[in-house]
XYZ file of C-alpha atoms in Angstrom:
658
model
C -241.737 302.283 -94.717
C -245.526 302.380 -94.657
C -246.613 301.536 -91.187
C -248.230 303.071 -88.180
C -246.862 302.571 -84.749
C -244.760 299.674 -85.877
C -242.449 298.863 -83.010
C -238.947 297.562 -82.982
C -238.605 294.932 -80.272
C -237.867 296.748 -77.055
C -234.948 295.658 -74.972
C -236.378 297.723 -72.137
C -239.980 298.878 -71.917
C -240.914 300.595 -68.758
C -244.540 301.430 -68.200
C -247.951 300.107 -69.142
C -250.625 302.505 -70.312
C -252.865 301.211 -67.567
C -250.139 301.690 -64.988
C -250.208 305.425 -65.576
C -253.866 305.830 -66.127
C -256.016 307.152 -63.304
C -255.803 309.456 -60.349
C -254.385 308.206 -57.092
C -252.963 309.806 -54.014
C -250.165 308.603 -51.813
C -250.238 309.251 -48.119
C -246.619 308.306 -47.634
C -245.296 310.153 -50.670
C -246.540 313.527 -51.779
C -246.743 314.460 -55.441
C -246.135 317.919 -56.763
C -245.937 319.870 -59.963
C -243.004 321.284 -61.916
C -240.749 318.289 -61.513
C -238.448 316.721 -64.088
C -239.191 313.271 -65.479
C -236.001 311.352 -66.227
C -236.572 308.431 -68.549
C -234.858 306.476 -71.341
C -235.323 305.826 -75.057
C -233.847 303.156 -77.312
C -234.346 304.188 -80.960
C -233.575 307.590 -82.509
C -236.435 309.143 -84.498
C -236.046 308.948 -88.260
C -237.694 312.385 -88.434
C -240.183 314.536 -86.507
C -242.816 314.529 -89.223
C -245.976 313.445 -87.439
C -247.994 313.805 -90.662
C -246.089 311.168 -92.614
C -244.303 308.959 -90.067
C -245.962 306.063 -88.333
C -242.936 304.778 -86.455
C -243.190 304.757 -82.687
C -239.740 306.351 -82.464
C -241.319 309.477 -83.986
C -244.888 309.369 -82.698
C -243.853 308.828 -79.081
C -242.143 312.213 -79.259
C -244.576 314.192 -81.378
C -247.629 313.052 -79.396
C -246.238 315.164 -76.552
C -245.773 318.340 -78.572
C -248.655 318.304 -81.086
C -252.359 318.071 -80.235
C -255.100 316.828 -82.535
C -258.843 317.229 -82.247
C -259.376 314.783 -79.370
C -257.281 313.030 -76.743
C -257.765 310.321 -74.128
C -258.622 310.944 -70.513
C -257.383 308.816 -67.642
C -260.103 306.212 -68.161
C -259.678 305.763 -71.892
C -262.504 308.050 -72.969
C -262.032 310.450 -75.880
C -262.248 314.042 -74.670
C -261.813 317.483 -76.296
C -258.341 318.743 -77.179
C -258.037 321.183 -80.092
C -261.768 320.623 -80.580
C -263.997 321.949 -77.816
C -266.938 319.944 -79.075
C -268.093 317.829 -81.996
C -271.224 316.512 -83.695
C -271.961 313.650 -86.066
C -274.772 313.539 -88.589
C -277.654 311.084 -88.250
C -276.254 308.941 -91.075
C -272.844 308.763 -89.386
C -271.029 310.279 -92.377
C -270.310 313.871 -91.362
C -268.222 314.851 -88.330
C -268.080 318.538 -87.444
C -265.563 319.799 -84.883
C -265.656 323.181 -83.171
C -262.122 324.334 -82.377
C -261.146 326.175 -79.222
C -260.284 329.818 -79.802
C -257.351 329.867 -77.370
C -255.273 327.305 -79.290
C -251.983 328.714 -80.617
C -248.885 327.659 -82.517
C -245.561 328.301 -80.778
C -241.941 328.106 -81.817
C -239.504 325.837 -80.015
C -238.594 328.864 -77.886
C -242.206 329.256 -76.769
C -242.924 332.362 -78.848
C -246.444 332.680 -80.254
C -246.507 332.148 -84.014
C -250.185 331.982 -85.063
C -253.644 330.756 -84.116
C -254.531 327.124 -84.734
C -257.373 327.262 -87.265
C -259.566 324.867 -89.220
C -257.432 325.490 -92.304
C -254.497 323.920 -90.458
C -256.336 320.592 -90.318
C -257.119 320.771 -94.028
C -253.470 321.653 -94.727
C -252.286 318.764 -92.577
C -254.253 316.145 -94.489
C -253.242 317.631 -97.851
C -249.575 317.565 -96.828
C -249.903 313.933 -95.738
C -251.526 312.966 -99.045
C -249.055 314.908 -101.178
C -246.084 313.423 -99.342
C -247.371 309.828 -99.388
C -247.720 309.440 -95.629
C -246.836 306.053 -94.169
C -250.146 306.223 -92.304
C -252.357 307.207 -95.253
C -254.047 303.810 -95.040
C -255.721 304.980 -91.825
C -257.926 307.480 -93.654
C -257.505 306.951 -97.404
C -260.608 304.783 -97.801
C -262.472 306.539 -94.979
C -262.605 310.185 -96.087
C -264.725 310.944 -99.128
C -262.669 311.646 -102.260
C -259.305 311.056 -100.594
C -258.588 307.771 -102.375
C -259.127 309.392 -105.771
C -256.808 312.266 -104.826
C -254.068 309.952 -103.554
C -254.306 307.777 -106.668
C -254.187 310.781 -108.988
C -257.714 310.465 -110.369
C -258.205 314.080 -109.341
C -255.695 316.801 -108.552
C -258.267 319.034 -106.898
C -257.964 318.631 -103.124
C -261.209 320.585 -102.617
C -263.016 317.404 -103.715
C -261.719 315.642 -100.605
C -264.125 315.414 -97.676
C -262.371 317.798 -95.318
C -263.140 321.502 -95.227
C -262.766 324.570 -93.068
C -266.346 325.749 -92.582
C -264.919 328.824 -90.857
C -261.797 329.622 -88.831
C -262.929 327.476 -85.927
C -264.989 324.741 -87.564
C -263.519 321.789 -89.460
C -265.685 319.130 -91.063
C -264.933 315.613 -92.320
C -267.227 313.643 -94.641
C -266.766 309.875 -94.683
C -267.581 307.325 -97.363
C -269.252 305.010 -94.874
C -270.052 305.164 -91.151
C -267.173 304.280 -88.819
C -268.084 303.848 -85.185
C -264.385 304.201 -84.328
C -263.671 307.322 -86.417
C -263.050 309.616 -83.457
C -260.320 307.318 -82.134
C -258.398 307.986 -85.366
C -258.178 311.703 -84.540
C -255.482 310.966 -81.957
C -253.169 309.861 -84.784
C -250.641 312.232 -86.358
C -252.037 312.078 -89.880
C -255.102 314.014 -88.665
C -253.116 316.604 -86.716
C -252.956 320.209 -87.942
C -250.013 321.986 -89.556
C -249.387 325.664 -90.256
C -249.009 325.885 -94.031
C -247.032 329.134 -93.966
C -244.455 327.620 -91.619
C -244.114 324.435 -93.681
C -243.567 326.485 -96.833
C -240.908 328.571 -95.119
C -239.019 325.445 -94.003
C -239.250 323.527 -97.268
C -237.402 320.199 -97.089
C -236.020 321.168 -93.682
C -239.452 320.786 -92.073
C -239.572 318.319 -89.164
C -235.941 317.205 -89.259
C -234.995 314.575 -86.708
C -232.463 316.557 -84.678
C -233.801 320.110 -85.121
C -236.540 321.237 -82.696
C -236.789 324.567 -84.564
C -238.076 322.705 -87.632
C -241.473 322.234 -85.954
C -244.225 324.428 -84.603
C -245.879 323.339 -81.354
C -249.463 323.467 -80.114
C -249.150 320.776 -77.453
C -248.208 320.555 -73.763
C -244.425 320.381 -74.302
C -241.732 321.915 -76.493
C -238.799 319.942 -77.842
C -235.616 321.636 -76.722
C -232.864 319.348 -78.008
C -232.220 316.001 -79.692
C -228.758 314.487 -79.806
C -228.526 311.194 -81.664
C -227.877 308.195 -79.417
C -227.513 310.533 -76.454
C -230.495 312.540 -75.219
C -233.870 314.109 -75.964
C -235.178 316.982 -73.866
C -238.625 318.573 -73.539
C -239.774 321.632 -71.589
C -243.279 322.525 -70.505
C -245.111 324.828 -72.902
C -246.011 327.504 -70.354
C -248.408 329.160 -72.791
C -250.327 325.961 -73.552
C -254.105 326.338 -73.352
C -254.383 323.526 -70.778
C -251.138 324.197 -68.895
C -252.792 323.524 -65.527
C -252.885 319.838 -66.458
C -249.178 319.767 -67.304
C -247.431 318.877 -64.057
C -243.887 318.321 -65.315
C -241.541 321.198 -65.967
C -239.124 319.107 -68.032
C -238.703 315.656 -69.519
C -235.203 314.319 -70.114
C -234.697 311.096 -72.045
C -231.334 309.346 -72.090
C -230.295 306.879 -74.785
C -229.959 303.291 -73.616
C -228.497 300.564 -75.812
C -229.691 297.706 -73.621
C -226.225 296.291 -73.005
C -226.043 296.729 -69.229
C -229.368 295.301 -68.074
C -228.941 296.410 -64.496
C -228.106 300.010 -65.349
C -231.663 301.479 -65.317
C -232.348 300.120 -61.823
C -228.991 301.348 -60.580
C -229.725 304.790 -62.032
C -233.131 304.767 -60.350
C -231.538 303.925 -57.014
C -229.262 306.950 -57.437
C -232.222 309.195 -58.275
C -231.051 309.659 -61.866
C -234.155 308.000 -63.375
C -237.793 308.486 -62.448
C -238.766 305.096 -63.814
C -236.813 301.897 -64.389
C -237.754 298.479 -65.639
C -236.048 295.791 -63.646
C -234.007 293.023 -65.211
C -234.422 289.980 -62.955
C -231.654 288.197 -64.873
C -229.070 290.930 -64.280
C -226.176 290.412 -61.856
C -227.270 293.312 -59.657
C -230.955 292.398 -59.402
C -230.713 290.735 -55.982
C -229.327 293.930 -54.460
C -232.032 296.052 -56.089
C -234.683 293.577 -54.993
C -233.470 293.752 -51.407
C -233.348 297.542 -51.408
C -236.742 298.043 -53.090
C -238.621 294.916 -51.994
C -241.750 296.967 -51.185
C -241.652 298.949 -54.420
C -241.528 296.398 -57.242
C -244.660 296.631 -59.364
C -245.668 294.435 -62.317
C -247.416 296.574 -64.896
C -250.535 295.153 -66.563
C -250.323 294.012 -70.171
C -251.075 296.571 -72.858
C -252.392 296.234 -76.422
C -248.969 296.171 -78.074
C -248.084 292.764 -79.492
C -244.572 291.560 -80.261
C -244.174 288.729 -82.725
C -241.776 286.532 -84.608
C -242.207 287.349 -88.283
C -241.570 284.892 -91.120
C -239.937 286.188 -94.316
C -241.789 284.383 -97.109
C -240.104 286.232 -99.975
C -236.490 286.822 -98.951
C -234.306 288.404 -101.648
C -231.128 289.556 -99.857
C -228.457 287.315 -98.324
C -225.848 289.773 -97.084
C -226.281 288.421 -93.557
C -226.569 284.649 -93.725
C -225.014 281.418 -92.554
C -226.218 279.590 -95.645
C -223.370 278.285 -97.773
C -225.213 277.285 -100.948
C -228.171 278.092 -103.171
C -229.609 274.722 -102.167
C -229.782 275.853 -98.532
C -231.448 279.111 -99.546
C -234.017 277.224 -101.600
C -234.607 274.721 -98.806
C -235.344 277.471 -96.297
C -237.713 279.256 -98.665
C -239.650 276.076 -99.353
C -239.799 275.236 -95.653
C -241.145 278.659 -94.686
C -243.834 278.351 -97.354
C -245.044 275.133 -95.725
C -247.773 275.711 -93.108
C -246.959 272.563 -91.153
C -243.337 273.675 -90.882
C -244.382 277.109 -89.596
C -246.766 275.518 -87.109
C -243.949 273.262 -85.955
C -241.835 276.350 -85.238
C -244.679 277.945 -83.299
C -245.344 274.872 -81.145
C -241.592 274.276 -80.663
C -241.016 277.784 -79.272
C -240.899 277.963 -75.462
C -242.212 281.476 -74.859
C -241.948 281.209 -71.088
C -238.199 280.629 -71.345
C -238.011 283.444 -73.923
C -239.828 285.923 -71.672
C -237.815 284.877 -68.632
C -234.777 286.504 -70.270
C -236.556 289.792 -69.578
C -238.815 289.134 -66.620
C -237.040 286.318 -64.827
C -238.714 283.021 -63.985
C -241.153 284.559 -61.503
C -242.543 287.097 -63.955
C -242.055 285.284 -67.262
C -245.689 284.427 -67.906
C -246.961 287.887 -66.931
C -246.113 289.302 -70.371
C -246.960 286.363 -72.649
C -249.373 286.799 -75.570
C -250.826 284.007 -77.688
C -252.797 285.997 -80.269
C -251.755 288.856 -82.510
C -254.846 290.762 -81.334
C -255.077 290.789 -77.521
C -257.856 288.409 -76.468
C -259.707 291.136 -74.522
C -259.315 293.933 -77.099
C -263.032 293.825 -78.008
C -266.066 291.743 -77.068
C -269.056 290.445 -79.049
C -272.258 288.847 -77.786
C -270.828 288.508 -74.307
C -267.654 286.766 -75.449
C -264.104 288.071 -75.573
C -262.317 288.257 -78.898
C -260.064 285.416 -77.757
C -263.054 283.173 -77.060
C -264.431 283.889 -80.536
C -261.091 282.995 -82.118
C -260.826 279.776 -80.107
C -264.207 278.625 -81.406
C -263.319 279.359 -85.019
C -259.742 278.081 -85.151
C -260.795 274.674 -83.803
C -262.242 273.867 -87.240
C -258.774 274.054 -88.820
C -257.416 270.917 -87.167
C -256.950 268.871 -84.016
C -253.724 270.737 -83.220
C -255.892 273.650 -82.051
C -258.095 271.597 -79.773
C -258.171 273.043 -76.247
C -255.513 275.684 -76.987
C -255.747 278.544 -74.483
C -255.320 281.978 -76.062
C -255.558 283.954 -72.806
C -252.761 286.371 -71.993
C -250.137 285.727 -69.295
C -249.691 281.987 -69.989
C -248.131 279.941 -72.786
C -250.956 278.272 -74.647
C -248.908 277.366 -77.721
C -245.681 275.654 -76.620
C -246.125 271.901 -77.093
C -243.207 269.678 -78.129
C -245.435 266.766 -79.128
C -247.490 268.952 -81.445
C -244.292 270.493 -82.799
C -242.878 267.085 -83.698
C -246.155 265.945 -85.246
C -246.465 269.014 -87.461
C -242.801 268.818 -88.396
C -243.135 265.187 -89.443
C -245.877 266.178 -91.906
C -243.781 269.079 -93.186
C -240.628 267.005 -93.580
C -242.375 264.330 -95.611
C -243.807 266.935 -97.993
C -240.543 268.849 -98.281
C -238.427 265.776 -98.875
C -240.784 264.889 -101.711
C -239.787 268.236 -103.226
C -236.114 267.350 -102.883
C -235.441 269.567 -99.865
C -232.369 268.643 -97.838
C -232.175 269.073 -94.074
C -231.390 270.736 -91.731
C -233.242 273.944 -92.540
C -231.138 276.983 -91.614
C -233.009 280.057 -90.338
C -231.140 283.388 -90.192
C -232.200 285.603 -87.283
C -230.637 289.074 -86.732
C -230.229 290.615 -83.285
C -228.595 293.732 -81.834
C -225.309 292.669 -80.284
C -225.285 295.364 -77.577
C -228.841 294.624 -76.361
C -228.170 291.870 -73.859
C -231.819 290.946 -73.264
C -232.515 290.735 -76.994
C -229.520 288.448 -77.549
C -230.616 286.246 -74.667
C -234.146 286.046 -76.059
C -232.863 285.037 -79.489
C -230.650 282.397 -77.929
C -233.593 281.089 -75.914
C -235.714 280.813 -79.063
C -232.885 278.975 -80.808
C -232.446 276.577 -77.916
C -236.114 275.622 -77.583
C -236.730 275.245 -81.334
C -233.613 273.134 -81.850
C -234.318 271.088 -78.728
C -237.896 270.407 -79.801
C -237.201 269.624 -83.466
C -233.570 268.484 -83.451
C -230.570 270.201 -85.031
C -230.585 267.589 -87.769
C -233.883 269.159 -88.828
C -233.734 272.869 -87.959
C -230.891 275.228 -87.038
C -231.484 278.832 -85.988
C -228.460 280.905 -87.009
C -228.276 284.046 -84.846
C -226.478 287.027 -86.371
C -225.302 289.507 -83.743
C -224.943 292.875 -85.454
C -224.648 296.572 -84.721
C -227.947 298.244 -83.851
C -228.103 300.365 -87.005
C -227.328 297.349 -89.180
C -230.172 295.359 -87.628
C -232.617 298.237 -87.971
C -231.652 298.793 -91.603
C -232.555 295.226 -92.563
C -235.704 295.018 -90.416
C -237.477 298.023 -88.887
C -236.069 300.716 -91.199
C -235.584 298.617 -94.355
C -236.507 300.786 -97.347
C -237.926 297.905 -99.393
C -238.807 294.236 -99.138
C -235.594 293.437 -100.997
C -233.658 294.794 -98.000
C -235.477 292.619 -95.431
C -232.462 290.357 -94.969
C -233.638 287.614 -92.592
C -235.650 284.406 -92.363
C -237.234 284.918 -88.951
C -237.171 288.082 -86.857
C -238.518 289.073 -83.466
C -237.895 292.737 -84.269
C -241.586 292.988 -85.116
C -244.263 294.693 -83.064
C -247.557 296.491 -83.466
C -249.607 298.886 -81.380
C -253.188 299.587 -82.546
C -254.136 302.910 -84.111
C -257.840 302.798 -83.287
C -260.363 300.715 -81.395
C -261.314 298.071 -83.947
C -259.751 294.690 -84.893
C -259.101 295.987 -88.401
C -256.251 298.119 -87.058
C -254.257 294.917 -86.499
C -255.429 292.791 -89.402
C -255.729 295.146 -92.386
C -252.040 296.036 -92.452
C -250.804 292.529 -93.229
C -253.104 291.536 -96.090
C -251.548 291.740 -99.585
C -251.236 295.442 -100.345
C -251.323 296.249 -96.637
C -248.900 298.667 -95.086
C -246.785 296.303 -92.974
C -246.315 293.187 -95.071
C -242.701 294.192 -95.685
C -241.574 294.335 -92.064
C -243.794 291.510 -90.846
C -243.585 289.036 -93.730
C -240.903 290.252 -96.149
C -243.034 291.066 -99.197
C -244.722 294.079 -100.773
C -247.692 294.729 -103.052
C -251.090 293.214 -103.737
C -249.773 290.788 -106.331
C -247.073 288.643 -104.794
C -246.523 285.004 -105.686
C -245.301 284.010 -102.225
C -248.271 285.680 -100.543
C -250.665 283.877 -102.870
C -248.938 280.548 -102.259
C -249.349 280.757 -98.467
C -253.015 281.713 -98.845
C -252.936 285.380 -97.954
C -255.419 286.157 -100.713
C -257.911 283.981 -98.842
C -257.075 285.933 -95.682
C -257.691 289.193 -97.565
C -261.195 288.017 -98.505
C -261.977 287.347 -94.850
C -260.770 290.843 -93.964
C -262.834 292.443 -96.704
C -265.939 290.556 -95.609
C -265.469 291.765 -92.037
C -264.792 295.349 -93.141
C -268.020 295.350 -95.157
C -270.047 294.855 -91.974
C -270.634 298.490 -90.971
C -273.704 298.444 -88.767
C -273.726 295.329 -86.571
C -270.639 295.497 -84.357
C -271.151 291.976 -82.996
C -271.206 290.503 -86.500
C -268.215 292.636 -87.473
C -266.119 291.324 -84.583
C -267.209 287.738 -85.277
C -265.929 288.071 -88.829
C -262.641 289.613 -87.736
C -262.274 286.718 -85.294
C -262.565 284.374 -88.282
C -259.717 286.272 -89.967
C -257.587 286.074 -86.821
C -258.334 282.344 -86.636
C -257.027 281.910 -90.192
C -253.919 283.909 -89.316
C -253.327 281.867 -86.173
C -253.605 278.605 -88.106
C -251.245 279.926 -90.796
C -248.464 280.549 -88.202
C -247.130 283.330 -90.439
C -246.875 285.513 -87.336
C -245.912 283.888 -84.062
C -247.049 285.947 -81.026
C -244.591 286.293 -78.164
C -245.238 289.036 -75.630
C -246.931 292.327 -74.878
C -244.858 295.456 -74.501
C -245.704 295.659 -70.818
C -246.426 293.268 -67.981
C -242.973 293.844 -66.550
C -241.502 294.705 -63.153
C -240.732 298.390 -62.643
C -239.631 300.890 -60.059
C -241.273 304.275 -60.446
C -241.880 307.624 -58.834
C -244.726 308.361 -61.236
C -247.937 308.732 -59.252
C -249.994 305.628 -60.085
C -252.619 306.195 -62.749
C -251.967 309.876 -63.309
C -251.591 309.900 -67.102
C -253.946 309.137 -70.008
C -254.986 305.605 -70.832
C -256.025 304.082 -74.136
C -256.000 300.717 -75.872
C -255.216 302.474 -79.141
C -253.987 305.709 -80.684
C -251.007 307.927 -79.952
C -252.220 309.797 -76.891
C -252.665 307.133 -74.257
C -250.271 304.362 -75.138
C -247.345 303.328 -72.975
C -245.488 306.538 -72.106
C -246.908 308.231 -75.206
C -248.136 311.272 -73.305
C -246.535 313.123 -70.400
C -249.519 315.417 -70.004
C -251.339 314.902 -66.671
C -248.439 312.824 -65.333
C -247.317 313.548 -61.771
C -244.219 312.487 -59.853
C -244.007 311.448 -56.220
C -241.136 312.271 -53.893
C -240.648 308.601 -53.032
C -240.910 305.400 -55.058
C -244.416 304.010 -55.404
C -245.034 301.043 -53.124
C -246.691 297.832 -54.236
C -249.552 298.469 -51.802
C -250.090 301.984 -53.150
C -250.229 300.699 -56.669
C -252.621 297.853 -55.913
C -254.996 300.169 -54.069
C -254.848 302.690 -56.913
C -255.502 299.996 -59.492
C -258.559 298.678 -57.655
C -259.944 302.203 -57.387
C -259.209 302.934 -61.035
C -260.752 299.705 -62.309
C -264.025 300.509 -60.572
C -264.075 304.145 -61.668
C -263.150 303.269 -65.250
C -266.181 301.027 -65.702
C -268.443 303.814 -64.479
C -266.701 306.480 -66.544
C -266.724 304.406 -69.737
C -270.436 303.689 -69.360
C -271.209 307.372 -68.825
C -269.163 308.284 -71.898
C -271.041 305.655 -73.915
C -274.378 307.020 -72.729
C -273.306 310.561 -73.648
C -272.551 309.655 -77.264
C -276.147 310.252 -78.279
C -275.873 313.975 -77.542
C -273.322 314.380 -80.330
C -275.669 313.039 -83.028
C -277.433 315.881 -84.836
């Protein structure tokens, strides 16, 4: 499955990147080092191969045990990691990194294996290319000669623009300038690998349940992985930056999402360091009473969850349809833009989110655009404002729509009925019979996910009428759902009509990281939209070739960032109008209880090193739960310091140009 940081819909997501981002002290609760973080996880890793996997279930683990050239500090700036320093040529094409001499490879037992050298970075990229990495799209068109090597036009990897100048200097040559290149270095595909070790392991390298199948150069060592049970890390006491590793151990326990109140109950017992609260659970009132001064709503992050639309469904092993006519009717309906818009406007996202956050916090996690509206800015306007201006030209249905986060700008029953009326007239002219049946899979043990699916069903059917549309929910075992959505091996195995098991977290700081992957030939069309390849009849019919042209036009703008973002906003506007992807929520924006010292871990809008709980380095634990007042004070302090720090980092960029 070719995708980077694709996310299965989380039943429980605990912390925002911003929530754990900057330094703060607590007068009432002291923090100390060498404590154990007890946390949860929901999806087993498919493997531990950071060079070829882009799934969050893998990268969330490997980002803690493998370091790349750069990482994020607590304000979102890129700072040295394996690279002590770096320079970029005047033309923006050549990046040269000087590696630290004290970086080592270690076994899972903490025994020194070898130095980390420049050759390891060359070997890492070659391995990724040779093994058809799911994340190759991140660098394939960026690094000189790499596209030709991947496509077999040359078999000589020395023609690729990465080389070891000496043991401690690695150099990358790009095809064109990329202002966001350095942010890509936090992704696994650009991490190093020891070639001798990989050769010795053969096909047993980076196996999902075997910590000995990896070498480690990062802050933690994987000690054990037991499927659907536990994952354990220990501090790498020989790590070059061990003074900034404040946890002695990290213990993750598997959680299937069935008992929504369990995490909070475990937190109350001291068994978890962090717990997301479930306001709809039976035990919430007791937890709320006990921890009334400690409930914190995390800010929204850059992860977007969506409802995907399968425009080219081929499998019907999980369906409520009883005839070929019903299958055909659904396909034709999903190909109709007015029908898809009707679904989007008929969907009450506030009710959907309340199944996770309760009524009080429902709007705090809502998202109305695939790309967060504040992800980038151009000419003094947010990305969301740019999109609003451009999408208005597509029709009156977009007039005065609010795309800001934390409110539902899309739910509108009148608009839903109006768009459906247009769709129904066109579809009936094609001989389509109603109602349209939409199959939607959901994990039967994940209570919050089931409730969300039922909420979606209720609002869509209430808005459009069950004589017009019926959402058929299929409650299935977790593995069965994952195998036909998140882990489906091919588009033919994407066995659904609509699915909310779709999510995306950006790889780098540019709108292209969201938009490129869903154009025809993109890496995530299978999981998001149910088709594969550049040439697909369904994709052409819904206009995705037009979308691809907008993306290509934006990508061609290399020098003027404002113009580049304007053009990507035009592509997002097209995507919004198409209603092929229906935004629902961010990953965070949820109530939590935590003993993690506020803002003590890295922060980033993109990449693998500063995303929600993607890095345990720098993280500190308090003796007592964080209070709401402590958090608010820490956030105010961090917001002010971040602006200053980001500006200083921007001003310092010039010193790297040689």
